[in-house]
PDB file of C-alpha atoms in Angstrom:
ATOM      1  CA  MET A 145      25.751  13.371   9.804  1.00 53.00           C
ATOM      2  CA  ASP A 146      25.006  10.491  12.223  1.00 57.00           C
ATOM      3  CA  PRO A 147      27.533   7.776  11.602  1.00 64.00           C
ATOM      4  CA  LYS A 148      24.794   5.116  11.396  1.00 61.00           C
ATOM      5  CA  LEU A 149      22.819   7.104   8.950  1.00 56.00           C
ATOM      6  CA  LYS A 150      25.879   7.824   6.856  1.00 60.00           C
ATOM      7  CA  ALA A 151      26.720   4.131   6.677  1.00 62.00           C
ATOM      8  CA  TYR A 152      23.184   3.427   5.713  1.00 58.00           C
ATOM      9  CA  PHE A 153      23.411   5.828   2.710  1.00 56.00           C
ATOM     10  CA  GLU A 154      26.889   4.462   1.755  1.00 60.00           C
ATOM     11  CA  SER A 155      25.529   0.950   1.633  1.00 58.00           C
ATOM     12  CA  THR A 156      22.653   1.697  -0.621  1.00 57.00           C
ATOM     13  CA  LEU A 157      21.908   2.698  -4.218  1.00 57.00           C
ATOM     14  CA  LYS A 158      21.819   6.480  -3.741  1.00 65.00           C
ATOM     15  CA  GLU A 159      19.805   7.453  -6.828  1.00 77.00           C
ATOM     16  CA  VAL A 160      17.188   4.708  -6.705  1.00 86.00           C
ATOM     17  CA  SER A 161      14.576   4.290  -4.040  1.00 89.00           C
ATOM     18  CA  ILE A 162      11.359   2.423  -3.313  1.00 94.00           C
ATOM     19  CA  ASP A 163       8.065   4.058  -2.286  1.00 95.00           C
ATOM     20  CA  CYS A 164       5.059   1.967  -1.171  1.00 96.00           C
ATOM     21  CA  VAL A 165       1.430   2.597  -1.350  1.00 97.00           C
ATOM     22  CA  ILE A 166       0.100   0.335   1.350  1.00 96.00           C
ATOM     23  CA  PHE A 167      -3.646  -0.137   1.027  1.00 96.00           C
ATOM     24  CA  GLY A 168      -5.733  -1.352   4.000  1.00 94.00           C
ATOM     25  CA  PHE A 169      -9.575  -1.743   4.150  1.00 93.00           C
ATOM     26  CA  HIS A 170     -11.165  -0.881   7.469  1.00 90.00           C
ATOM     27  CA  GLU A 171     -14.808  -0.040   8.504  1.00 85.00           C
ATOM     28  CA  GLY A 172     -15.833   0.229   4.857  1.00 87.00           C
ATOM     29  CA  GLU A 173     -13.103   2.551   3.818  1.00 91.00           C
ATOM     30  CA  LEU A 174     -10.058   2.101   1.762  1.00 94.00           C
ATOM     31  CA  LYS A 175      -7.092   3.624   3.491  1.00 96.00           C
ATOM     32  CA  VAL A 176      -3.376   4.308   2.880  1.00 97.00           C
ATOM     33  CA  LEU A 177      -0.516   4.211   5.389  1.00 97.00           C
ATOM     34  CA  LEU A 178       1.249   7.563   5.789  1.00 97.00           C
ATOM     35  CA  LEU A 179       4.347   8.465   7.834  1.00 96.00           C
ATOM     36  CA  LYS A 180       5.106  11.864   9.449  1.00 94.00           C
ATOM     37  CA  TRP A 181       8.537  13.223   9.035  1.00 89.00           C
ATOM     38  CA  LYS A 182      10.598  14.030  12.127  1.00 84.00           C
ATOM     39  CA  GLY A 183      10.648  17.751  13.083  1.00 80.00           C
ATOM     40  CA  THR A 184       8.031  18.728  10.463  1.00 83.00           C
ATOM     41  CA  GLU A 185       4.399  18.725   9.668  1.00 87.00           C
ATOM     42  CA  GLY A 186       4.995  16.803   6.408  1.00 88.00           C
ATOM     43  CA  TRP A 187       3.570  13.454   5.586  1.00 93.00           C
ATOM     44  CA  SER A 188       4.716  10.882   2.986  1.00 93.00           C
ATOM     45  CA  LEU A 189       4.372   7.340   1.854  1.00 96.00           C
ATOM     46  CA  PRO A 190       6.558   4.632   3.378  1.00 95.00           C
ATOM     47  CA  GLY A 191       9.712   3.984   1.494  1.00 93.00           C
ATOM     48  CA  GLY A 192      13.439   3.372   1.612  1.00 90.00           C
ATOM     49  CA  LYS A 193      16.612   2.640  -0.180  1.00 87.00           C
ATOM     50  CA  ILE A 194      17.833  -0.556  -1.806  1.00 89.00           C
ATOM     51  CA  TYR A 195      20.896  -2.147  -0.284  1.00 89.00           C
ATOM     52  CA  LEU A 196      23.715  -2.898  -2.758  1.00 87.00           C
ATOM     53  CA  GLU A 197      23.383  -6.655  -2.283  1.00 88.00           C
ATOM     54  CA  GLU A 198      19.636  -6.770  -2.564  1.00 91.00           C
ATOM     55  CA  SER A 199      17.405  -7.305  -5.614  1.00 93.00           C
ATOM     56  CA  VAL A 200      14.691  -4.658  -6.076  1.00 93.00           C
ATOM     57  CA  ASN A 201      11.899  -7.021  -5.038  1.00 94.00           C
ATOM     58  CA  ASP A 202      13.764  -8.202  -2.017  1.00 94.00           C
ATOM     59  CA  ALA A 203      14.209  -4.550  -0.930  1.00 93.00           C
ATOM     60  CA  ALA A 204      10.549  -3.963  -1.340  1.00 94.00           C
ATOM     61  CA  VAL A 205       9.590  -6.963   0.666  1.00 94.00           C
ATOM     62  CA  ARG A 206      12.087  -5.851   3.453  1.00 93.00           C
ATOM     63  CA  ILE A 207      10.804  -2.257   3.528  1.00 93.00           C
ATOM     64  CA  LEU A 208       7.134  -3.465   3.735  1.00 92.00           C
ATOM     65  CA  GLN A 209       7.944  -6.004   6.572  1.00 93.00           C
ATOM     66  CA  GLU A 210       9.663  -3.180   8.475  1.00 93.00           C
ATOM     67  CA  ARG A 211       6.768  -0.738   8.150  1.00 93.00           C
ATOM     68  CA  THR A 212       3.895  -3.348   8.684  1.00 94.00           C
ATOM     69  CA  GLY A 213       5.272  -6.235  10.586  1.00 92.00           C
ATOM     70  CA  LEU A 214       3.797  -8.650   8.066  1.00 90.00           C
ATOM     71  CA  LYS A 215       5.861 -11.376   6.310  1.00 83.00           C
ATOM     72  CA  GLU A 216       3.319 -12.476   3.664  1.00 78.00           C
ATOM     73  CA  ILE A 217       2.319  -9.404   1.725  1.00 81.00           C
ATOM     74  CA  PHE A 218       0.580  -8.980  -1.649  1.00 85.00           C
ATOM     75  CA  LEU A 219       3.076  -6.721  -3.329  1.00 91.00           C
ATOM     76  CA  GLN A 220       3.672  -5.613  -6.887  1.00 92.00           C
ATOM     77  CA  GLN A 221       5.514  -2.969  -8.756  1.00 95.00           C
ATOM     78  CA  PHE A 222       3.107  -0.611 -10.511  1.00 95.00           C
ATOM     79  CA  TYR A 223       4.980   2.319 -11.833  1.00 95.00           C
ATOM     80  CA  THR A 224       8.377   4.036 -12.041  1.00 93.00           C
ATOM     81  CA  PHE A 225       8.574   7.694 -10.997  1.00 93.00           C
ATOM     82  CA  GLY A 226      11.484   9.670 -12.552  1.00 83.00           C
ATOM     83  CA  GLY A 227      10.303  13.219 -13.050  1.00 75.00           C
ATOM     84  CA  ASN A 228      13.154  15.819 -13.194  1.00 69.00           C
ATOM     85  CA  ASP A 229      11.396  17.809 -10.380  1.00 66.00           C
ATOM     86  CA  ARG A 230       9.983  15.478  -7.907  1.00 63.00           C
ATOM     87  CA  TYR A 231      10.315  18.121  -5.135  1.00 62.00           C
ATOM     88  CA  LYS A 232       8.169  20.661  -7.012  1.00 59.00           C
ATOM     89  CA  ASN A 233       5.562  20.723  -4.241  1.00 57.00           C
ATOM     90  CA  MET A 234       7.968  21.543  -1.523  1.00 57.00           C
ATOM     91  CA  ASP A 235      10.994  23.531  -0.396  1.00 56.00           C
ATOM     92  CA  LYS A 236      13.516  20.808  -0.518  1.00 56.00           C
ATOM     93  CA  ALA A 237      16.246  22.803   1.283  1.00 55.00           C
ATOM     94  CA  ALA A 238      13.810  23.935   4.079  1.00 56.00           C
ATOM     95  CA  LEU A 239      12.485  20.422   4.794  1.00 56.00           C
ATOM     96  CA  PHE A 240      15.819  18.799   5.176  1.00 58.00           C
ATOM     97  CA  ARG A 241      17.306  21.500   7.218  1.00 56.00           C
ATOM     98  CA  LYS A 242      14.461  21.028   9.653  1.00 54.00           C
ATOM     99  CA  LEU A 243      15.801  17.498  10.087  1.00 53.00           C
ATOM    100  CA  GLU A 244      19.232  18.580  11.019  1.00 56.00           C
ATOM    101  CA  TRP A 245      18.573  18.279  14.712  1.00 49.00           C
ATOM    102  CA  ALA A 246      17.816  14.488  14.282  1.00 49.00           C
ATOM    103  CA  PHE A 247      20.361  13.445  11.660  1.00 52.00           C
ATOM    104  CA  GLY A 248      23.311  15.878  11.931  1.00 55.00           C
ATOM    105  CA  ALA A 249      24.243  19.267  10.605  1.00 50.00           C
ATOM    106  CA  ASP A 250      25.203  17.936   7.227  1.00 52.00           C
ATOM    107  CA  PHE A 251      22.148  16.075   6.586  1.00 49.00           C
ATOM    108  CA  TYR A 252      21.248  18.218   3.679  1.00 48.00           C
ATOM    109  CA  ASP A 253      24.147  17.286   1.446  1.00 51.00           C
ATOM    110  CA  GLU A 254      23.766  17.386  -2.388  1.00 51.00           C
ATOM    111  CA  LYS A 255      25.701  14.154  -2.669  1.00 48.00           C
ATOM    112  CA  TYR A 256      22.939  12.445  -0.773  1.00 47.00           C
ATOM    113  CA  MET A 257      20.086  14.439  -2.287  1.00 52.00           C
ATOM    114  CA  LYS A 258      20.718  14.039  -6.049  1.00 57.00           C
ATOM    115  CA  ARG A 259      17.683  13.607  -8.334  1.00 63.00           C
ATOM    116  CA  HIS A 260      16.727   9.900  -8.185  1.00 76.00           C
ATOM    117  CA  VAL A 261      14.260   7.455  -9.524  1.00 87.00           C
ATOM    118  CA  SER A 262      11.605   5.875  -7.371  1.00 92.00           C
ATOM    119  CA  LEU A 263      10.028   2.462  -8.023  1.00 95.00           C
ATOM    120  CA  GLY A 264       6.383   2.474  -6.909  1.00 97.00           C
ATOM    121  CA  TYR A 265       5.205  -0.683  -5.191  1.00 97.00           C
ATOM    122  CA  MET A 266       1.548  -1.373  -4.162  1.00 96.00           C
ATOM    123  CA  ALA A 267       0.639  -3.539  -1.200  1.00 94.00           C
ATOM    124  CA  LEU A 268      -2.668  -4.894  -0.048  1.00 93.00           C
ATOM    125  CA  VAL A 269      -2.767  -5.807   3.686  1.00 93.00           C
ATOM    126  CA  GLU A 270      -5.344  -6.854   6.199  1.00 88.00           C
ATOM    127  CA  PHE A 271      -5.721  -3.679   8.422  1.00 89.00           C
ATOM    128  CA  GLU A 272      -6.045  -5.418  11.690  1.00 88.00           C
ATOM    129  CA  GLN A 273      -2.834  -7.337  11.364  1.00 89.00           C
ATOM    130  CA  VAL A 274      -0.614  -4.413  10.647  1.00 93.00           C
ATOM    131  CA  VAL A 275       1.802  -3.096  13.344  1.00 92.00           C
ATOM    132  CA  ALA A 276       2.644   0.207  11.768  1.00 93.00           C
ATOM    133  CA  THR A 277       6.231   1.210  12.515  1.00 91.00           C
ATOM    134  CA  PRO A 278       8.113   4.551  11.588  1.00 89.00           C
ATOM    135  CA  ASP A 279      11.478   4.511   9.714  1.00 83.00           C
ATOM    136  CA  TRP A 280      14.683   6.570   9.957  1.00 78.00           C
ATOM    137  CA  TYR A 281      13.079   9.691   8.939  1.00 80.00           C
ATOM    138  CA  THR A 282       9.715   9.557  10.584  1.00 87.00           C
ATOM    139  CA  ASP A 283       8.220   9.376  14.073  1.00 89.00           C
ATOM    140  CA  GLU A 284       4.470   8.790  13.406  1.00 93.00           C
ATOM    141  CA  CYS A 285       2.226   6.566  11.398  1.00 95.00           C
ATOM    142  CA  MET A 286      -1.376   7.170  10.355  1.00 96.00           C
ATOM    143  CA  TRP A 287      -3.962   5.311   8.233  1.00 96.00           C
ATOM    144  CA  CYS A 288      -5.715   7.955   6.140  1.00 96.00           C
ATOM    145  CA  GLU A 289      -8.838   7.368   4.042  1.00 95.00           C
ATOM    146  CA  ILE A 290      -8.275   7.870   0.326  1.00 93.00           C
ATOM    147  CA  SER A 291     -10.680  10.783   0.218  1.00 91.00           C
ATOM    148  CA  ALA A 292      -8.939  12.602   3.063  1.00 95.00           C
ATOM    149  CA  ILE A 293      -5.261  12.331   2.077  1.00 96.00           C
ATOM    150  CA  PRO A 294      -3.569  15.684   2.659  1.00 95.00           C
ATOM    151  CA  GLU A 295      -0.855  17.385   0.425  1.00 93.00           C
ATOM    152  CA  LEU A 296       2.094  14.942   0.713  1.00 93.00           C
ATOM    153  CA  LEU A 297       5.728  15.486   0.403  1.00 88.00           C
ATOM    154  CA  PHE A 298       7.594  14.942  -2.920  1.00 86.00           C
ATOM    155  CA  ASP A 299       5.294  13.561  -5.672  1.00 90.00           C
ATOM    156  CA  HIS A 300       3.518  11.117  -3.305  1.00 94.00           C
ATOM    157  CA  ASN A 301       0.038  12.318  -4.071  1.00 95.00           C
ATOM    158  CA  GLU A 302       0.582  11.355  -7.631  1.00 94.00           C
ATOM    159  CA  MET A 303       1.795   7.970  -6.516  1.00 96.00           C
ATOM    160  CA  VAL A 304      -1.436   7.259  -4.574  1.00 97.00           C
ATOM    161  CA  GLU A 305      -3.490   8.304  -7.666  1.00 96.00           C
ATOM    162  CA  VAL A 306      -1.519   6.007 -10.008  1.00 97.00           C
ATOM    163  CA  ALA A 307      -1.580   3.153  -7.497  1.00 97.00           C
ATOM    164  CA  LEU A 308      -5.446   3.440  -7.246  1.00 96.00           C
ATOM    165  CA  LYS A 309      -5.733   3.348 -10.994  1.00 95.00           C
ATOM    166  CA  ALA A 310      -3.563   0.288 -11.160  1.00 95.00           C
ATOM    167  CA  LEU A 311      -5.695  -1.390  -8.476  1.00 94.00           C
ATOM    168  CA  ARG A 312      -8.907  -0.685 -10.302  1.00 92.00           C
ATOM    169  CA  ARG A 313      -7.411  -2.039 -13.525  1.00 90.00           C
ATOM    170  CA  GLN A 314      -6.381  -5.122 -11.672  1.00 87.00           C
ATOM    171  CA  LEU A 315     -10.074  -5.817 -10.808  1.00 85.00           C
ATOM    172  CA  SER A 316     -10.711  -6.546 -14.442  1.00 80.00           C
ATOM    173  CA  TYR A 317      -8.345  -9.615 -14.546  1.00 81.00           C
ATOM    174  CA  GLN A 318      -7.553 -10.733 -10.944  1.00 82.00           C
ATOM    175  CA  PRO A 319      -9.568 -11.254  -7.711  1.00 84.00           C
ATOM    176  CA  ILE A 320      -9.187  -8.740  -4.829  1.00 87.00           C
ATOM    177  CA  GLY A 321      -9.897  -9.282  -1.253  1.00 89.00           C
ATOM    178  CA  TYR A 322      -7.763 -12.011   0.196  1.00 90.00           C
ATOM    179  CA  ASN A 323      -5.239  -9.488   1.667  1.00 89.00           C
ATOM    180  CA  LEU A 324      -7.797  -6.854   2.447  1.00 92.00           C
ATOM    181  CA  LEU A 325     -10.521  -8.760   4.231  1.00 92.00           C
ATOM    182  CA  PRO A 326     -10.543 -10.973   7.392  1.00 90.00           C
ATOM    183  CA  GLU A 327     -10.575 -14.629   6.856  1.00 91.00           C
ATOM    184  CA  LYS A 328     -14.424 -14.775   7.155  1.00 93.00           C
ATOM    185  CA  PHE A 329     -16.599 -12.136   5.506  1.00 94.00           C
ATOM    186  CA  THR A 330     -20.111 -11.597   4.207  1.00 94.00           C
ATOM    187  CA  MET A 331     -21.064 -10.943   0.589  1.00 94.00           C
ATOM    188  CA  PRO A 332     -22.019  -7.268   1.443  1.00 93.00           C
ATOM    189  CA  GLU A 333     -18.568  -6.750   2.938  1.00 93.00           C
ATOM    190  CA  LEU A 334     -16.987  -8.126  -0.148  1.00 95.00           C
ATOM    191  CA  GLN A 335     -19.250  -5.950  -2.355  1.00 95.00           C
ATOM    192  CA  ARG A 336     -18.419  -2.847  -0.243  1.00 94.00           C
ATOM    193  CA  LEU A 337     -14.709  -3.442  -0.780  1.00 94.00           C
ATOM    194  CA  TYR A 338     -15.266  -3.526  -4.509  1.00 94.00           C
ATOM    195  CA  GLU A 339     -17.422  -0.459  -4.531  1.00 94.00           C
ATOM    196  CA  THR A 340     -14.927   1.491  -2.501  1.00 93.00           C
ATOM    197  CA  ILE A 341     -12.121   0.621  -4.768  1.00 93.00           C
ATOM    198  CA  LEU A 342     -14.118   1.463  -7.968  1.00 91.00           C
ATOM    199  CA  GLY A 343     -15.827   4.442  -6.455  1.00 90.00           C
ATOM    200  CA  LYS A 344     -19.343   3.349  -7.630  1.00 91.00           C
ATOM    201  CA  GLN A 345     -22.214   1.344  -6.473  1.00 94.00           C
ATOM    202  CA  LEU A 346     -22.780  -2.238  -7.883  1.00 94.00           C
ATOM    203  CA  ASP A 347     -26.074  -4.180  -8.173  1.00 94.00           C
ATOM    204  CA  ARG A 348     -26.269  -6.715  -5.277  1.00 93.00           C
ATOM    205  CA  ARG A 349     -27.755  -9.620  -7.085  1.00 93.00           C
ATOM    206  CA  ASN A 350     -25.488  -9.270 -10.143  1.00 93.00           C
ATOM    207  CA  PHE A 351     -22.414  -8.950  -7.938  1.00 93.00           C
ATOM    208  CA  GLN A 352     -23.195 -11.967  -5.887  1.00 93.00           C
ATOM    209  CA  LYS A 353     -23.951 -14.116  -8.982  1.00 92.00           C
ATOM    210  CA  LEU A 354     -20.756 -12.941 -10.623  1.00 90.00           C
ATOM    211  CA  MET A 355     -18.471 -13.630  -7.662  1.00 92.00           C
ATOM    212  CA  LEU A 356     -19.892 -17.020  -7.072  1.00 92.00           C
ATOM    213  CA  SER A 357     -19.312 -17.879 -10.776  1.00 91.00           C
ATOM    214  CA  TYR A 358     -15.670 -17.496 -10.449  1.00 89.00           C
ATOM    215  CA  ASP A 359     -15.557 -20.413  -7.994  1.00 91.00           C
ATOM    216  CA  ILE A 360     -13.034 -18.862  -5.587  1.00 93.00           C
ATOM    217  CA  LEU A 361     -15.457 -18.435  -2.612  1.00 95.00           C
ATOM    218  CA  GLU A 362     -16.461 -21.013  -0.048  1.00 96.00           C
ATOM    219  CA  LYS A 363     -19.868 -20.558   1.635  1.00 95.00           C
ATOM    220  CA  LEU A 364     -19.698 -21.398   5.263  1.00 95.00           C
ATOM    221  CA  PRO A 365     -22.616 -22.742   7.520  1.00 93.00           C
ATOM    222  CA  GLU A 366     -21.990 -19.778   9.886  1.00 91.00           C
ATOM    223  CA  LYS A 367     -23.806 -16.440   9.653  1.00 89.00           C
ATOM    224  CA  ARG A 368     -22.963 -12.897  10.778  1.00 79.00           C
ATOM    225  CA  THR A 369     -25.061 -12.193  13.786  1.00 76.00           C
ATOM    226  CA  GLY A 370     -25.757  -9.122  15.836  1.00 67.00           C
ATOM    227  CA  GLY A 371     -26.880  -6.792  13.090  1.00 60.00           C
ATOM    228  CA  ALA A 372     -30.216  -5.066  12.657  1.00 55.00           C
ATOM    229  CA  PHE A 373     -31.040  -6.967   9.476  1.00 61.00           C
ATOM    230  CA  LYS A 374     -31.270 -10.611   8.381  1.00 73.00           C
ATOM    231  CA  ALA A 375     -28.037 -12.414   9.276  1.00 79.00           C
ATOM    232  CA  PRO A 376     -26.034 -12.977   6.079  1.00 88.00           C
ATOM    233  CA  PHE A 377     -23.962 -16.148   5.505  1.00 92.00           C
ATOM    234  CA  LEU A 378     -20.169 -15.943   5.955  1.00 96.00           C
ATOM    235  CA  TYR A 379     -17.747 -16.734   3.142  1.00 96.00           C
ATOM    236  CA  ARG A 380     -13.996 -17.310   2.786  1.00 96.00           C
ATOM    237  CA  PHE A 381     -11.637 -17.591  -0.124  1.00 95.00           C
ATOM    238  CA  ASP A 382     -10.646 -20.927  -1.291  1.00 94.00           C
ATOM    239  CA  LYS A 383      -6.869 -20.166  -1.173  1.00 91.00           C
ATOM    240  CA  GLU A 384      -5.907 -22.762  -3.924  1.00 92.00           C
ATOM    241  CA  LYS A 385      -8.479 -21.617  -6.220  1.00 90.00           C
ATOM    242  CA  TYR A 386      -7.822 -17.919  -5.521  1.00 90.00           C
ATOM    243  CA  ASP A 387      -4.103 -18.406  -6.183  1.00 88.00           C
ATOM    244  CA  ARG A 388      -4.762 -20.107  -9.538  1.00 88.00           C
ATOM    245  CA  ALA A 389      -7.150 -17.257 -10.550  1.00 85.00           C
ATOM    246  CA  MET A 390      -4.233 -14.817  -9.716  1.00 83.00           C
ATOM    247  CA  ARG A 391      -1.889 -16.752 -11.742  1.00 82.00           C
ATOM    248  CA  GLU A 392      -4.035 -17.258 -14.820  1.00 79.00           C
ATOM    249  CA  GLU A 393      -5.456 -13.765 -14.653  1.00 69.00           C
ATOM    250  CA  ILE A 394      -9.029 -14.823 -15.411  1.00 67.00           C
ATOM    251  CA  LEU A 395     -11.168 -12.031 -16.773  1.00 63.00           C
ATOM    252  CA  PHE A 396     -13.252 -10.509 -14.001  1.00 66.00           C
ATOM    253  CA  ALA A 397     -15.961  -8.435 -15.666  1.00 66.00           C
ATOM    254  CA  ILE A 398     -16.990  -6.341 -12.700  1.00 67.00           C
TER     255      ILE A 398
END
C-alpha cells in the first residue's frame, strides 16, 4: 500500500467513518454531490475517516471543507448507518481490487476493510459557491439531481433517502433557504425550493403570507428584471432573526 495512504489509515478510527449528503439547489432542482471512484464506474457520496485527535463534528466540518471549499456550512448529523452488510449492492472484493493500481497491491486488506459504522451528515450549500474537489479514492465530482441519482456504491442510496426525509421533517420546525439560495432571491424562487424539497406544489398566496408571518425575510426595494412576466421584488434573509428561528425551532406549518 502507498505509504501515505497507510499512514492515513493508521492515524484514523478504522471502523468509524463519516458520509455526507451535500444538498445544493440550482436552476430549480435539488442536487446532491457525488464522487466517482478511481479506476471504476462507481459513484458514492463524499466521506472520510475520523482522525484520532478529532471530535466527530470537527471531522465532519473538515471533510466538508475539503470537498466543497466552504468554511461556513450548515451541517448536522441525521442518522447512524451500521447494517451488518453495507456492501450488499456491490462486489466488495472486485471494487477494491480495481483500485490496486492507484493505492498499491495490498489495498484490499481485511484489516482495513472490516465492517464499520458510518455517521451520516447532511449539509446545505449554495451551489454557485462550491468548488467540488475529489478525495483520496476518487477522481471526479458531479452534481446530480435527486430524481436522477444512479445506483451508488455501498448503502449510499439509502443515505440519500434518509437525508431527504430528515430535510423534509426539518421544514416543519426550522427555516430552510439561507444556505441554499443566493443572498437575494424572489418569493417564487423561495417557494420553488420548498416545493422541490417537499415534492409537491404549494399555493402561492398562502406560501407568501406564511413566510412573511415568520418575520425572517427582508423585502428589498429592488426587483428581478429581465423575465417575461411582471418583475417580482427581491428578498433576503434577516440573518439575526433567521438564526434565532433556527435556535428556537419555531413551528413552521408548511
